[in-house]
Coordinates of C-alpha atoms in Angstrom, one line a residue:
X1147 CA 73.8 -234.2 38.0
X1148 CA 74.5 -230.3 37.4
X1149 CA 71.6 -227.9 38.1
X1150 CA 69.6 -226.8 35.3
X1151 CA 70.5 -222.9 34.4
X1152 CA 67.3 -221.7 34.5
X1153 CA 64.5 -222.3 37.2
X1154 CA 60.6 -221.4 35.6
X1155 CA 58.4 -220.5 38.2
X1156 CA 54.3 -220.9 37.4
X1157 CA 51.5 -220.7 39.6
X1158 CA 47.8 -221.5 38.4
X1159 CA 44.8 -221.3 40.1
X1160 CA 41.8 -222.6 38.5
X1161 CA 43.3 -222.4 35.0
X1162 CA 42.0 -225.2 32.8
X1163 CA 40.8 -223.0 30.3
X1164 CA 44.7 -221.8 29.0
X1165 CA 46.8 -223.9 30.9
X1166 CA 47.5 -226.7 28.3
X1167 CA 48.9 -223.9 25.8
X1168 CA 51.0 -222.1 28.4
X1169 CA 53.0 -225.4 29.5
X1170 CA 53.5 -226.6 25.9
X1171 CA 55.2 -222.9 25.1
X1172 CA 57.6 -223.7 28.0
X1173 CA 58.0 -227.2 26.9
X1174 CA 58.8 -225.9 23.3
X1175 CA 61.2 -223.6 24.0
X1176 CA 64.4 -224.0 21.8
X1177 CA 66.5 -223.6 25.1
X1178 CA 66.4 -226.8 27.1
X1179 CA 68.4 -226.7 29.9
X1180 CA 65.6 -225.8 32.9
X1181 CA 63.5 -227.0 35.4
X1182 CA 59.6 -226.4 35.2
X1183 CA 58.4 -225.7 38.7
X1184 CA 54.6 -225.5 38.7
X1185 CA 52.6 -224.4 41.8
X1186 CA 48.9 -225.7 42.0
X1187 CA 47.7 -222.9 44.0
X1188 CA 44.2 -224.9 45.1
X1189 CA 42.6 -225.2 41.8
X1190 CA 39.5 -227.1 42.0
X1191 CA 38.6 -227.5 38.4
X1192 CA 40.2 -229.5 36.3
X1193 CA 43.5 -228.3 36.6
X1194 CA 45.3 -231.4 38.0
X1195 CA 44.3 -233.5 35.5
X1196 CA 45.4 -231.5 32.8
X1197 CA 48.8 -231.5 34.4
X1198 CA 48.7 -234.9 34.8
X1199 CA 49.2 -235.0 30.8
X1200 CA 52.5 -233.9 30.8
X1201 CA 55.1 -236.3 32.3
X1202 CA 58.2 -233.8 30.7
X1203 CA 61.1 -235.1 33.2
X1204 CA 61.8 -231.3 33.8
X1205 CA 58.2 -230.4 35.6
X1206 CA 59.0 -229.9 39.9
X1207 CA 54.8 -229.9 40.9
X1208 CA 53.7 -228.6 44.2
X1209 CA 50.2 -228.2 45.0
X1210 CA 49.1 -226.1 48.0
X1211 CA 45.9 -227.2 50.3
X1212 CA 44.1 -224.5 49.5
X1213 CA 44.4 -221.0 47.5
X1214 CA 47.0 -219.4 48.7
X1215 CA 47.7 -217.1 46.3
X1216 CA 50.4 -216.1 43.7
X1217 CA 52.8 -214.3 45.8
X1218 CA 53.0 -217.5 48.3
X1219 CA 53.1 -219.4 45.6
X1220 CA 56.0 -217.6 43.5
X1221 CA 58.1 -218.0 46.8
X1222 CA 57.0 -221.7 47.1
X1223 CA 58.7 -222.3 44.0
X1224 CA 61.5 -220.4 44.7
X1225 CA 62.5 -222.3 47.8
X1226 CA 63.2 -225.7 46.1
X1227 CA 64.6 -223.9 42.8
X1228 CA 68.0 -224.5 41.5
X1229 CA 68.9 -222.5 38.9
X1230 CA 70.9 -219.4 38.4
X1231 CA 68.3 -217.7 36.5
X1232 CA 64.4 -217.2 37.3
X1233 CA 62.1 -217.1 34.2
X1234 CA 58.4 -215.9 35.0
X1235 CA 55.6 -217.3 33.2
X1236 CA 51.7 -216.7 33.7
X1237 CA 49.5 -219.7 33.7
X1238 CA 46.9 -218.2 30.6
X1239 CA 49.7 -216.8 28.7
X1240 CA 52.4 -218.2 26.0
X1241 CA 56.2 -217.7 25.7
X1242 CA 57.6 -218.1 22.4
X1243 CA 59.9 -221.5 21.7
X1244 CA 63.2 -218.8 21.3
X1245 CA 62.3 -216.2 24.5
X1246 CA 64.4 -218.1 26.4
X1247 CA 67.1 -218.5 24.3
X1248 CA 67.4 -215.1 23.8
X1249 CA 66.8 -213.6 27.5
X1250 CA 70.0 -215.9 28.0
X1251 CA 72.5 -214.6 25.4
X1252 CA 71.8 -211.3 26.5
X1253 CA 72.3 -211.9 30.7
X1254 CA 75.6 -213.7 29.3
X1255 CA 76.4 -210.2 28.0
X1256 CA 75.3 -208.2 30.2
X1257 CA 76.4 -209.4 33.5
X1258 CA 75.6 -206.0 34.7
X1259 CA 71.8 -206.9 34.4
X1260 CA 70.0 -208.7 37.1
X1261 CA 66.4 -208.2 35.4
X1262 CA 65.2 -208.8 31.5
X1263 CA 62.0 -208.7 30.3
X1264 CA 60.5 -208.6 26.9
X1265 CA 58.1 -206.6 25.1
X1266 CA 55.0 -209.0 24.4
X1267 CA 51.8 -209.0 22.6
X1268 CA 48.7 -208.8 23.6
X1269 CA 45.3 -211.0 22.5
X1270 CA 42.1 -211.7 23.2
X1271 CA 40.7 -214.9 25.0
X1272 CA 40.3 -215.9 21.9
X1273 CA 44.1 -215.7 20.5
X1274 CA 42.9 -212.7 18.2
X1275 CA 45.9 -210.2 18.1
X1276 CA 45.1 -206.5 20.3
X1277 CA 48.0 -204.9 20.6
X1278 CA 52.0 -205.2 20.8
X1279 CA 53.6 -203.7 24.0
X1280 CA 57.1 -202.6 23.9
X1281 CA 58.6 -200.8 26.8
X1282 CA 61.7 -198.7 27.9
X1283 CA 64.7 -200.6 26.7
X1284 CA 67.6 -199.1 28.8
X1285 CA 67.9 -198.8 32.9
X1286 CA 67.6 -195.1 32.9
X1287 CA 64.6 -195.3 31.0
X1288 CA 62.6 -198.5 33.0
X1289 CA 63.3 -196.6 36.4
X1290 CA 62.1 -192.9 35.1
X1291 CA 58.9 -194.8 33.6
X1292 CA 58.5 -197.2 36.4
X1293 CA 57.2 -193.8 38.3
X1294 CA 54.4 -193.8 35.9
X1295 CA 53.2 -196.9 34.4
X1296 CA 54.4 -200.4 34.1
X1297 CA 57.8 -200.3 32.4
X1298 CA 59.0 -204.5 33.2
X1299 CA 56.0 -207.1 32.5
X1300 CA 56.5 -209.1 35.4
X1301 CA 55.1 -212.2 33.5
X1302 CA 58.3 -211.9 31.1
X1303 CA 61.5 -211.2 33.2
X1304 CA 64.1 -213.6 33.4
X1305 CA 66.3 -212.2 36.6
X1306 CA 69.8 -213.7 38.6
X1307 CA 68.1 -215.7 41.6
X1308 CA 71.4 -214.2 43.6
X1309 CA 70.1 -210.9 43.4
X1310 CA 65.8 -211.9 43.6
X1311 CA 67.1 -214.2 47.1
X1312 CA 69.7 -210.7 47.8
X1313 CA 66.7 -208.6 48.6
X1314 CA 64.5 -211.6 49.9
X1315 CA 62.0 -212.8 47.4
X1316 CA 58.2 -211.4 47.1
X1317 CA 56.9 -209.7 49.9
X1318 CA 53.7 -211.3 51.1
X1319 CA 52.2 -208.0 52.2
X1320 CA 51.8 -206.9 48.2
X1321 CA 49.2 -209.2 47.1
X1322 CA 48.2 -207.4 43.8
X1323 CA 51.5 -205.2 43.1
X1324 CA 54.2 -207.5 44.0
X1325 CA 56.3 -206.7 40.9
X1326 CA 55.8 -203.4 41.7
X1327 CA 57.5 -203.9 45.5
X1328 CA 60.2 -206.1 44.0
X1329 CA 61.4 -203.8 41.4
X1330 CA 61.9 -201.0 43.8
X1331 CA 64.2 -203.0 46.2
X1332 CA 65.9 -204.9 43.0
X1333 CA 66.6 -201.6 41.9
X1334 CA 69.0 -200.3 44.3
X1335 CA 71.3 -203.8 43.3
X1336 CA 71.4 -204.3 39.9
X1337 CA 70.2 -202.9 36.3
X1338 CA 67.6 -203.8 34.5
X1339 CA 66.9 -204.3 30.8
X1340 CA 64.1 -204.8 28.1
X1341 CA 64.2 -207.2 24.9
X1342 CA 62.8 -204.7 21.8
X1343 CA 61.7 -208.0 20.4
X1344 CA 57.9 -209.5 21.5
X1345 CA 59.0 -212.8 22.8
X1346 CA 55.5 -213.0 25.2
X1347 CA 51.2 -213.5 24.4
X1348 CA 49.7 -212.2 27.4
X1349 CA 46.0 -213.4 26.9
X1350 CA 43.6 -210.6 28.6
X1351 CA 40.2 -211.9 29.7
X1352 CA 37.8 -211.5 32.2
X1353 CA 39.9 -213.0 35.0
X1354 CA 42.7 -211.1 34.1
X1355 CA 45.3 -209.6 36.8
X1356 CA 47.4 -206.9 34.7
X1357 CA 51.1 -206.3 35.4

């Protein structure tokens, strides 16, 4: 059996409230050919059980002891994934059924670009529509900004697991800037891109961690 292109890391903690809504947007999406690894980083609500609804052959679950926390987590996932490409997704958040689809057609024409993201919009915990982020679209652009503010949302990259394994995964010692660190070695091997298009909901509420 061939590996599945793309490998969709996801870590929740405690994330009953959203957590139904961000799987189904990964199980919806239009491009099929991935594995869904999911990380139960300790939850002790109702968490399991809510995965335990969704029997999708593609879900990889892993469940640590005890709350480890996301960075762990991200690189738990990424030592049994299998695909060529990483996709990010948040546990309170949605992707939209064609994001993947079209993060892939544009790494297949761009082999230049290790790192794609998306501009996304933003709602309320109650789905009601605050405002539509769109960030730098070009290299150039993402690096001058990325001095400044956030120019990649990390929930929305899609990036070439040769180059994220190149420069060694997360680093454990950035607990709440982790993107941040990443970026800043990725970017000394590889370009990175936006999608104009808002192809990500990133739900903000109180327990929010913004990146």
């Amino acid at each position: 059996m061939n590996p599945p292109k793309i490998s969709v890391i996801f870590s929740v903690y405690n994330g009953a409230d959203y957590l139904r809504e961000a799987v189904a947007s990964i199980l919806s999406q239009t491009y099929r050919d991935f594995e869904f690894i999911i990380v139960d980083d300790g939850s002790t609500d109702t968490t399991p059980q809510i995965l335990d609804e969704f029997t999708d052959e593609r879900i990889i679950r892993l469940r640590n002891g005890r709350n480890l926390g996301l960075v762990t987590s991200l690189n738990k996932a990424l030592a049994v994934a299998k695909g060529e490409l990483i996709a990010r997704m948040d546990a309170d958040d949605i992707s939209l059924p064609d994001r993947f689809q079209k993060q892939l057609i544009y790494l297949e024409q761009h082999p230049e670009v290790g790192v794609l993201g998306t501009a996304m919009t933003q709602v309320d915990e109650h789905s009601r529509p605050i405002s539509i982020l769109v960030p730098p679209i070009q290299h150039e652009l993402i690096l001058w900004h990325t001095l400044f503010d956030c120019a990649i949302f990390h929930a929305t990259v899609m990036m070439r697991y040769r180059e994220l394994m190149a420069v060694g995964g997360y680093d454990v010692n950035f607990l709440h800037s982790e993107d941040l660190e990443l970026w800043s070695r990725l970017f000394h091997r590889t370009r990175f891109a936006n999608l104009p298009e808002p192809l990500y909901i990133r739900r903000l509420h109180r327990r929010s961690i913004i990146s």
